[in-house]
Amino acid sequence: MKYTQTTLDKIEKIAEECGYVIRYERGNFQSGYCILQAKKVVVLNKFFQTEGRINTLIDLMPQLEINFDALTHESQKMYDEIMSLEAHK
């Protein structure tokens, strides 16, 4: 997987299509992210570079409530790719 802004945009789109809001802010969270489940808000460390943001979202994806059928075809393909990466860890 390439660590580009386009890849990051595609991963963010998956979460957004399922109703999540992704925000980049300062935070005192060790893992680089914080999930507010009741509000479907994901807060990522704004100081991460693109590669760090992508890796954090990939690590986070299995914890999110993703409705595969609600995703666009392009997002479904990206989601499958992400989940296969996670399965091989």
Short mmCIF file of N, CA, C and O in Angstrom, two decimals:
data_model
loop_
_atom_site.label_atom_id
_atom_site.label_comp_id
_atom_site.label_asym_id
_atom_site.label_seq_id
_atom_site.Cartn_x
_atom_site.Cartn_y
_atom_site.Cartn_z
N MET A 1 0.84 -1.18 0.00
CA MET A 1 0.00 0.00 0.00
C MET A 1 0.89 1.24 0.00
O MET A 1 1.85 1.31 0.75
N LYS A 2 0.54 2.19 -0.84
CA LYS A 2 1.33 3.42 -0.92
C LYS A 2 0.87 4.40 0.14
O LYS A 2 -0.32 4.52 0.42
N TYR A 3 1.82 5.08 0.74
CA TYR A 3 1.52 6.04 1.79
C TYR A 3 1.42 7.44 1.18
O TYR A 3 2.32 8.26 1.32
N THR A 4 0.31 7.68 0.51
CA THR A 4 0.09 8.98 -0.15
C THR A 4 -1.18 9.61 0.40
O THR A 4 -1.99 8.96 1.06
N GLN A 5 -1.36 10.88 0.09
CA GLN A 5 -2.56 11.59 0.52
C GLN A 5 -3.80 10.95 -0.10
O GLN A 5 -4.86 10.88 0.53
N THR A 6 -3.69 10.45 -1.32
CA THR A 6 -4.83 9.80 -1.98
C THR A 6 -5.27 8.56 -1.21
O THR A 6 -6.46 8.34 -1.01
N THR A 7 -4.31 7.75 -0.76
CA THR A 7 -4.62 6.57 0.03
C THR A 7 -5.30 6.97 1.34
O THR A 7 -6.30 6.38 1.74
N LEU A 8 -4.77 8.00 1.98
CA LEU A 8 -5.35 8.49 3.22
C LEU A 8 -6.79 8.94 2.99
O LEU A 8 -7.69 8.62 3.77
N ASP A 9 -7.03 9.66 1.90
CA ASP A 9 -8.38 10.13 1.57
C ASP A 9 -9.34 8.97 1.39
O ASP A 9 -10.48 9.01 1.84
N LYS A 10 -8.88 7.90 0.73
CA LYS A 10 -9.74 6.73 0.50
C LYS A 10 -10.09 6.03 1.81
O LYS A 10 -11.22 5.59 2.00
N ILE A 11 -9.12 5.93 2.72
CA ILE A 11 -9.37 5.29 4.00
C ILE A 11 -10.32 6.14 4.84
O ILE A 11 -11.24 5.63 5.48
N GLU A 12 -10.11 7.45 4.83
CA GLU A 12 -11.01 8.35 5.56
C GLU A 12 -12.43 8.25 5.02
O GLU A 12 -13.40 8.29 5.78
N LYS A 13 -12.56 8.09 3.71
CA LYS A 13 -13.88 8.01 3.07
C LYS A 13 -14.67 6.80 3.57
O LYS A 13 -15.88 6.87 3.73
N ILE A 14 -13.98 5.69 3.82
CA ILE A 14 -14.65 4.49 4.34
C ILE A 14 -15.35 4.82 5.65
O ILE A 14 -16.53 4.52 5.84
N ALA A 15 -14.62 5.43 6.56
CA ALA A 15 -15.20 5.78 7.87
C ALA A 15 -16.32 6.79 7.71
O ALA A 15 -17.38 6.67 8.35
N GLU A 16 -16.13 7.78 6.86
CA GLU A 16 -17.13 8.83 6.67
C GLU A 16 -18.41 8.27 6.06
O GLU A 16 -19.51 8.72 6.41
N GLU A 17 -18.30 7.29 5.16
CA GLU A 17 -19.48 6.70 4.55
C GLU A 17 -20.31 5.93 5.57
O GLU A 17 -21.49 5.69 5.36
N CYS A 18 -19.70 5.54 6.69
CA CYS A 18 -20.41 4.82 7.76
C CYS A 18 -20.79 5.76 8.90
O CYS A 18 -21.14 5.31 9.99
N GLY A 19 -20.70 7.06 8.66
CA GLY A 19 -21.19 8.03 9.63
C GLY A 19 -20.17 8.54 10.63
O GLY A 19 -20.52 9.28 11.54
N TYR A 20 -18.91 8.16 10.47
CA TYR A 20 -17.88 8.64 11.39
C TYR A 20 -17.35 10.00 10.93
O TYR A 20 -17.26 10.28 9.74
N VAL A 21 -17.00 10.81 11.91
CA VAL A 21 -16.34 12.08 11.66
C VAL A 21 -14.90 11.92 12.10
O VAL A 21 -14.63 11.47 13.21
N ILE A 22 -13.98 12.26 11.21
CA ILE A 22 -12.55 12.16 11.53
C ILE A 22 -12.02 13.56 11.75
O ILE A 22 -12.17 14.43 10.89
N ARG A 23 -11.42 13.75 12.91
CA ARG A 23 -10.85 15.06 13.24
C ARG A 23 -9.38 14.87 13.59
O ARG A 23 -8.99 13.87 14.18
N TYR A 24 -8.59 15.85 13.23
CA TYR A 24 -7.16 15.86 13.57
C TYR A 24 -6.94 16.98 14.58
O TYR A 24 -7.13 18.15 14.26
N GLU A 25 -6.56 16.58 15.78
CA GLU A 25 -6.39 17.56 16.85
C GLU A 25 -5.22 17.17 17.74
O GLU A 25 -4.74 16.04 17.68
N ARG A 26 -4.84 18.12 18.58
CA ARG A 26 -3.84 17.82 19.60
C ARG A 26 -4.51 16.97 20.65
O ARG A 26 -5.68 17.12 20.94
N GLY A 27 -3.74 16.07 21.21
CA GLY A 27 -4.33 15.23 22.24
C GLY A 27 -3.25 14.59 23.09
O GLY A 27 -2.11 14.47 22.67
N ASN A 28 -3.65 14.16 24.24
CA ASN A 28 -2.73 13.48 25.13
C ASN A 28 -3.08 11.99 25.13
O ASN A 28 -3.33 11.40 26.16
N PHE A 29 -3.13 11.41 23.93
CA PHE A 29 -3.46 10.00 23.81
C PHE A 29 -2.26 9.27 23.25
O PHE A 29 -1.68 9.65 22.25
N GLN A 30 -1.87 8.20 23.91
CA GLN A 30 -0.65 7.49 23.59
C GLN A 30 -0.69 6.78 22.23
O GLN A 30 0.29 6.73 21.53
N SER A 31 -1.83 6.24 21.88
CA SER A 31 -1.90 5.43 20.67
C SER A 31 -2.01 6.26 19.40
O SER A 31 -1.91 5.72 18.31
N GLY A 32 -2.25 7.53 19.53
CA GLY A 32 -2.37 8.37 18.34
C GLY A 32 -3.79 8.61 17.93
O GLY A 32 -4.06 9.36 17.00
N TYR A 33 -4.74 7.96 18.62
CA TYR A 33 -6.14 8.19 18.28
C TYR A 33 -7.02 8.02 19.52
O TYR A 33 -6.61 7.47 20.53
N CYS A 34 -8.23 8.50 19.40
CA CYS A 34 -9.23 8.38 20.44
C CYS A 34 -10.57 8.20 19.74
O CYS A 34 -10.86 8.91 18.78
N ILE A 35 -11.37 7.24 20.19
CA ILE A 35 -12.68 7.01 19.58
C ILE A 35 -13.76 7.42 20.56
O ILE A 35 -13.76 6.99 21.71
N LEU A 36 -14.68 8.23 20.10
CA LEU A 36 -15.85 8.59 20.90
C LEU A 36 -17.00 7.80 20.30
O LEU A 36 -17.66 8.25 19.37
N GLN A 37 -17.23 6.58 20.80
CA GLN A 37 -18.17 5.64 20.19
C GLN A 37 -19.58 6.20 20.08
O GLN A 37 -20.23 6.04 19.06
N ALA A 38 -20.08 6.82 21.13
CA ALA A 38 -21.47 7.27 21.12
C ALA A 38 -21.72 8.31 20.03
O ALA A 38 -22.82 8.40 19.49
N LYS A 39 -20.69 9.06 19.67
CA LYS A 39 -20.86 10.13 18.68
C LYS A 39 -20.24 9.80 17.33
O LYS A 39 -20.31 10.60 16.41
N LYS A 40 -19.64 8.62 17.21
CA LYS A 40 -18.98 8.21 15.98
C LYS A 40 -17.95 9.25 15.52
O LYS A 40 -17.95 9.70 14.38
N VAL A 41 -17.11 9.65 16.45
CA VAL A 41 -16.05 10.61 16.17
C VAL A 41 -14.72 9.92 16.42
O VAL A 41 -14.52 9.28 17.45
N VAL A 42 -13.81 10.05 15.47
CA VAL A 42 -12.45 9.54 15.61
C VAL A 42 -11.53 10.74 15.64
O VAL A 42 -11.54 11.56 14.72
N VAL A 43 -10.74 10.86 16.70
CA VAL A 43 -9.80 11.97 16.83
C VAL A 43 -8.40 11.40 16.68
O VAL A 43 -8.00 10.53 17.44
N LEU A 44 -7.68 11.88 15.68
CA LEU A 44 -6.31 11.44 15.43
C LEU A 44 -5.33 12.55 15.80
O LEU A 44 -5.65 13.73 15.71
N ASN A 45 -4.14 12.14 16.16
CA ASN A 45 -3.08 13.08 16.51
C ASN A 45 -2.72 13.90 15.27
O ASN A 45 -2.31 13.37 14.25
N LYS A 46 -2.90 15.21 15.37
CA LYS A 46 -2.68 16.07 14.20
C LYS A 46 -1.21 16.20 13.82
O LYS A 46 -0.87 16.66 12.74
N PHE A 47 -0.32 15.77 14.70
CA PHE A 47 1.11 15.89 14.42
C PHE A 47 1.65 14.70 13.62
O PHE A 47 2.81 14.70 13.23
N PHE A 48 0.82 13.69 13.38
CA PHE A 48 1.23 12.56 12.55
C PHE A 48 1.40 12.99 11.10
O PHE A 48 0.63 13.80 10.59
N GLN A 49 2.41 12.42 10.45
CA GLN A 49 2.58 12.61 9.02
C GLN A 49 1.60 11.67 8.31
O GLN A 49 0.93 10.86 8.95
N THR A 50 1.54 11.73 6.99
CA THR A 50 0.60 10.93 6.22
C THR A 50 0.74 9.44 6.51
O THR A 50 -0.25 8.75 6.72
N GLU A 51 1.96 8.93 6.57
CA GLU A 51 2.17 7.51 6.83
C GLU A 51 1.63 7.11 8.19
O GLU A 51 0.97 6.07 8.34
N GLY A 52 1.86 7.92 9.21
CA GLY A 52 1.35 7.64 10.54
C GLY A 52 -0.16 7.67 10.60
O GLY A 52 -0.79 6.86 11.29
N ARG A 53 -0.76 8.60 9.87
CA ARG A 53 -2.22 8.70 9.83
C ARG A 53 -2.82 7.46 9.18
O ARG A 53 -3.81 6.91 9.66
N ILE A 54 -2.22 7.02 8.08
CA ILE A 54 -2.70 5.83 7.37
C ILE A 54 -2.57 4.60 8.26
O ILE A 54 -3.53 3.83 8.41
N ASN A 55 -1.41 4.41 8.87
CA ASN A 55 -1.20 3.25 9.75
C ASN A 55 -2.16 3.24 10.93
O ASN A 55 -2.68 2.20 11.31
N THR A 56 -2.41 4.42 11.49
CA THR A 56 -3.32 4.51 12.63
C THR A 56 -4.74 4.15 12.20
O THR A 56 -5.44 3.39 12.89
N LEU A 57 -5.18 4.66 11.07
CA LEU A 57 -6.54 4.35 10.59
C LEU A 57 -6.68 2.87 10.23
O LEU A 57 -7.72 2.27 10.49
N ILE A 58 -5.63 2.29 9.67
CA ILE A 58 -5.67 0.85 9.35
C ILE A 58 -5.78 0.03 10.64
O ILE A 58 -6.58 -0.91 10.71
N ASP A 59 -5.02 0.40 11.65
CA ASP A 59 -5.09 -0.31 12.94
C ASP A 59 -6.46 -0.14 13.59
O ASP A 59 -6.94 -1.03 14.28
N LEU A 60 -7.06 0.99 13.37
CA LEU A 60 -8.33 1.33 13.99
C LEU A 60 -9.54 0.70 13.29
O LEU A 60 -10.55 0.44 13.93
N MET A 61 -9.43 0.45 12.01
CA MET A 61 -10.56 0.02 11.20
C MET A 61 -11.34 -1.18 11.77
O MET A 61 -12.57 -1.14 11.77
N PRO A 62 -10.69 -2.23 12.29
CA PRO A 62 -11.47 -3.36 12.83
C PRO A 62 -12.35 -2.97 14.04
O PRO A 62 -13.32 -3.66 14.34
N GLN A 63 -12.02 -1.88 14.72
CA GLN A 63 -12.79 -1.46 15.89
C GLN A 63 -14.02 -0.63 15.53
O GLN A 63 -14.90 -0.45 16.36
N LEU A 64 -14.06 -0.13 14.30
CA LEU A 64 -15.18 0.70 13.88
C LEU A 64 -16.35 -0.16 13.41
O LEU A 64 -16.16 -1.28 12.94
N GLU A 65 -17.55 0.37 13.54
CA GLU A 65 -18.74 -0.32 13.07
C GLU A 65 -18.92 0.03 11.59
O GLU A 65 -19.52 1.05 11.25
N ILE A 66 -18.40 -0.82 10.72
CA ILE A 66 -18.45 -0.57 9.28
C ILE A 66 -19.55 -1.41 8.65
O ILE A 66 -19.55 -2.63 8.77
N ASN A 67 -20.49 -0.75 8.00
CA ASN A 67 -21.55 -1.44 7.26
C ASN A 67 -21.06 -1.59 5.82
O ASN A 67 -21.13 -0.66 5.03
N PHE A 68 -20.56 -2.79 5.50
CA PHE A 68 -19.94 -3.04 4.20
C PHE A 68 -20.88 -2.70 3.05
O PHE A 68 -20.47 -2.15 2.03
N ASP A 69 -22.16 -3.00 3.21
CA ASP A 69 -23.13 -2.76 2.14
C ASP A 69 -23.39 -1.28 1.89
O ASP A 69 -23.85 -0.89 0.81
N ALA A 70 -23.11 -0.43 2.87
CA ALA A 70 -23.32 1.01 2.72
C ALA A 70 -22.17 1.69 1.99
O ALA A 70 -22.28 2.85 1.60
N LEU A 71 -21.07 0.96 1.79
CA LEU A 71 -19.90 1.55 1.14
C LEU A 71 -20.05 1.55 -0.37
O LEU A 71 -20.68 0.67 -0.95
N THR A 72 -19.40 2.53 -1.00
CA THR A 72 -19.34 2.53 -2.46
C THR A 72 -18.43 1.38 -2.90
O THR A 72 -17.68 0.84 -2.09
N HIS A 73 -18.51 1.03 -4.18
CA HIS A 73 -17.70 -0.08 -4.68
C HIS A 73 -16.21 0.16 -4.45
O HIS A 73 -15.47 -0.74 -4.03
N GLU A 74 -15.76 1.38 -4.70
CA GLU A 74 -14.34 1.72 -4.49
C GLU A 74 -13.96 1.57 -3.03
O GLU A 74 -12.90 1.02 -2.70
N SER A 75 -14.83 2.01 -2.13
CA SER A 75 -14.55 1.89 -0.70
C SER A 75 -14.58 0.44 -0.24
O SER A 75 -13.80 0.05 0.64
N GLN A 76 -15.45 -0.37 -0.83
CA GLN A 76 -15.49 -1.80 -0.49
C GLN A 76 -14.17 -2.47 -0.85
O GLN A 76 -13.65 -3.28 -0.07
N LYS A 77 -13.62 -2.13 -2.01
CA LYS A 77 -12.34 -2.70 -2.42
C LYS A 77 -11.23 -2.29 -1.46
O LYS A 77 -10.40 -3.11 -1.05
N MET A 78 -11.21 -1.02 -1.08
CA MET A 78 -10.19 -0.52 -0.16
C MET A 78 -10.36 -1.17 1.22
O MET A 78 -9.37 -1.55 1.85
N TYR A 79 -11.60 -1.32 1.67
CA TYR A 79 -11.86 -1.95 2.97
C TYR A 79 -11.37 -3.40 2.97
O TYR A 79 -10.74 -3.84 3.93
N ASP A 80 -11.65 -4.13 1.88
CA ASP A 80 -11.16 -5.51 1.78
C ASP A 80 -9.64 -5.56 1.85
O ASP A 80 -9.05 -6.43 2.50
N GLU A 81 -8.99 -4.62 1.18
CA GLU A 81 -7.52 -4.57 1.18
C GLU A 81 -7.00 -4.30 2.59
O GLU A 81 -6.04 -4.94 3.05
N ILE A 82 -7.64 -3.37 3.29
CA ILE A 82 -7.23 -3.04 4.66
C ILE A 82 -7.41 -4.24 5.58
O ILE A 82 -6.53 -4.57 6.38
N MET A 83 -8.55 -4.90 5.46
CA MET A 83 -8.82 -6.05 6.34
C MET A 83 -7.87 -7.21 6.05
O MET A 83 -7.49 -7.94 6.95
N SER A 84 -7.46 -7.37 4.79
CA SER A 84 -6.50 -8.43 4.49
C SER A 84 -5.12 -8.08 5.06
O SER A 84 -4.38 -8.96 5.51
N LEU A 85 -4.76 -6.79 5.07
CA LEU A 85 -3.52 -6.36 5.70
C LEU A 85 -3.55 -6.67 7.19
O LEU A 85 -2.57 -7.15 7.76
N GLU A 86 -4.68 -6.38 7.82
CA GLU A 86 -4.82 -6.63 9.26
C GLU A 86 -4.78 -8.11 9.57
O GLU A 86 -4.24 -8.52 10.59
N ALA A 87 -5.32 -8.94 8.68
CA ALA A 87 -5.35 -10.38 8.91
C ALA A 87 -3.94 -10.99 8.84
O ALA A 87 -3.67 -12.00 9.47
N HIS A 88 -3.06 -10.35 8.09
CA HIS A 88 -1.70 -10.87 7.93
C HIS A 88 -0.72 -10.36 8.98
O HIS A 88 0.45 -10.66 8.93
N LYS A 89 -1.20 -9.57 9.92
CA LYS A 89 -0.31 -9.06 10.98
C LYS A 89 -0.05 -10.11 12.02
O LYS A 89 -0.80 -10.94 12.32
#
